[in-house]
C-alpha cells in the first residue's frame, strides 16, 4: 500500500515538473510576442534597431568576456577550490564569479579563507577581477551601445 502511494506520488511530482516547464515556456513565448508591439512604437523600434545593429560587436564582446571569465574561474578553482567551498566545483565557481561581476550582493566571506591560503593570488584575483569585469568590460559594453545608438538615432 505504501509502495503504491509512493509510486503515485512520484508520478504526480513528475507531472508537476513537466507542467512547470510548459508554463514557463508559455510565459517566455508570451513575452517574446511583445516585440511585435515594440515594432509598432517609434521609440521602441529605434531601440530594436540599435540592438540589431550591435549583434556582431556584442558577440565579439561576449566571446572575450567569457574567455576572461573562464580564466578567472579556472584560477579560483585551482587556487582556492580545495579549501574554499564557493570554488570547490567549476559550476559553483562560475556562479560565484558571475554574481561578483554582475551584482552588488556578493558574499565576501570567501576572502577570509582565501587570504590564509595565498594572499598574493587572492589580491590578484579579487582586485584584478573586479577591475577587469566591473570597470573595463562594463565600459566597453556601454560604449558599444552608445556608439550604435548615435549611429542609428543621432
C-alpha positions as a printed Julia matrix, in Angstrom:
154×3 Matrix{Float64}:
  0.0    0.0     0.0
  2.72   2.46    0.92
  4.75   1.46   -2.15
  1.77   2.25   -4.42
  1.3    5.57   -2.68
  4.98   6.46   -3.2
  4.78   5.45   -6.88
  1.68   7.58   -7.34
  3.37  10.45   -5.57
  6.42  10.15   -7.85
  4.16  10.27  -10.92
  2.37  13.34   -9.59
  5.7   15.06   -8.89
  6.93  14.26  -12.38
  3.75  15.65  -13.93
  4.06  18.78  -11.79
  7.61  19.33  -13.01
  6.52  18.89  -16.63
  3.64  21.3   -16.07
  6.04  23.9   -14.62
  8.3   23.59  -17.67
  5.36  24.01  -20.07
  4.02  27.03  -18.19
  7.49  28.63  -18.07
  7.96  28.2   -21.81
  4.49  29.58  -22.5
  5.24  32.68  -20.46
  8.58  33.1   -22.25
  6.88  32.97  -25.65
  4.18  35.36  -24.47
  6.82  37.92  -23.51
  8.59  37.42  -26.83
  5.35  38.42  -28.54
  5.88  41.88  -27.03
  8.48  42.5   -29.74
  5.61  42.76  -32.24
  4.25  45.62  -30.15
  7.7   47.2   -29.94
  7.95  47.37  -33.74
  4.8   49.5   -33.87
  6.09  52.12  -31.42
  8.59  54.63  -32.85
 10.78  54.78  -29.74
 10.86  51.03  -29.3
 11.53  50.49  -33.0
 14.6   52.72  -32.63
 15.84  50.67  -29.69
 15.3   47.44  -31.64
 17.36  48.9   -34.49
 20.15  49.66  -32.04
 20.07  46.11  -30.68
 20.02  44.61  -34.17
 22.96  46.72  -35.29
 25.23  45.65  -32.43
 24.83  41.92  -32.94
 28.33  41.24  -34.28
 30.03  43.61  -31.85
 28.07  42.09  -28.99
 29.01  38.54  -29.99
 32.69  39.52  -30.16
 32.41  41.25  -26.8
 30.72  38.23  -25.2
 33.41  35.88  -26.53
 36.15  37.97  -24.94
 34.09  38.41  -21.75
 33.53  34.68  -21.3
 37.15  33.8   -22.12
 38.28  36.15  -19.35
 35.55  34.89  -17.04
 36.61  31.28  -17.55
 40.25  32.25  -16.96
 39.29  33.69  -13.58
 37.03  30.71  -12.86
 39.92  28.36  -13.51
 42.24  30.47  -11.35
 39.75  30.46   -8.47
 39.0   26.75   -8.76
 42.63  25.65   -8.92
 44.0   28.09   -6.34
 41.19  28.07   -3.79
 38.9   25.16   -4.7
 40.32  22.63   -2.28
 39.75  24.83    0.77
 37.04  27.37   -0.14
 33.56  25.95   -0.63
 32.45  28.65   -3.11
 35.11  27.48   -5.6
 35.07  23.72   -4.94
 33.47  22.91   -8.31
 33.65  24.71  -11.63
 29.89  25.2   -11.52
 29.93  26.9    -8.13
 33.0   28.94   -9.12
 31.16  30.11  -12.26
 28.05  31.02  -10.26
 30.04  32.97   -7.65
 32.19  34.84  -10.16
 29.22  35.67  -12.35
 27.47  37.02   -9.27
 30.58  39.02   -8.37
 30.73  40.62  -11.81
 27.05  41.48  -12.15
 25.63  42.2    -8.71
 26.41  44.14   -5.57
 25.06  41.42   -3.27
 28.12  39.2    -3.38
 29.13  37.48   -0.15
 32.79  38.22    0.6
 33.24  35.52    3.24
 35.5   33.58    0.87
 38.16  36.3     1.19
 38.94  35.34    4.8
 39.66  31.74    3.79
 41.48  32.52    0.57
 43.78  35.14    2.16
 45.01  32.44    4.53
 45.75  30.22    1.53
 47.6   32.72   -0.66
 47.44  36.46   -0.11
 49.01  37.37   -3.47
 46.63  35.23   -5.54
 43.65  36.46   -3.55
 44.63  40.08   -4.15
 45.28  39.43   -7.84
 42.05  37.51   -8.2
 39.78  39.95   -6.4
 41.26  43.32   -7.39
 42.14  42.23  -10.92
 38.79  40.57  -11.48
 36.84  43.5   -10.11
 38.82  45.97  -12.18
 38.58  43.96  -15.42
 34.94  42.93  -15.17
 33.29  45.81  -13.4
 35.2   48.73  -14.85
 36.63  47.68  -18.2
 34.0   45.28  -19.53
 31.03  47.33  -18.35
 32.52  50.42  -20.04
 33.2   48.52  -23.26
 29.6   47.28  -23.29
 28.26  50.78  -22.7
 30.47  52.24  -25.43
 29.23  49.63  -27.91
 25.64  50.51  -27.04
 26.21  54.29  -27.15
 28.09  54.16  -30.44
 25.34  52.14  -32.07
 22.68  54.43  -30.61
 24.43  57.51  -32.02
 24.78  55.9   -35.44
 21.14  54.82  -35.64
 19.34  57.59  -33.82
 21.59  60.63  -33.81
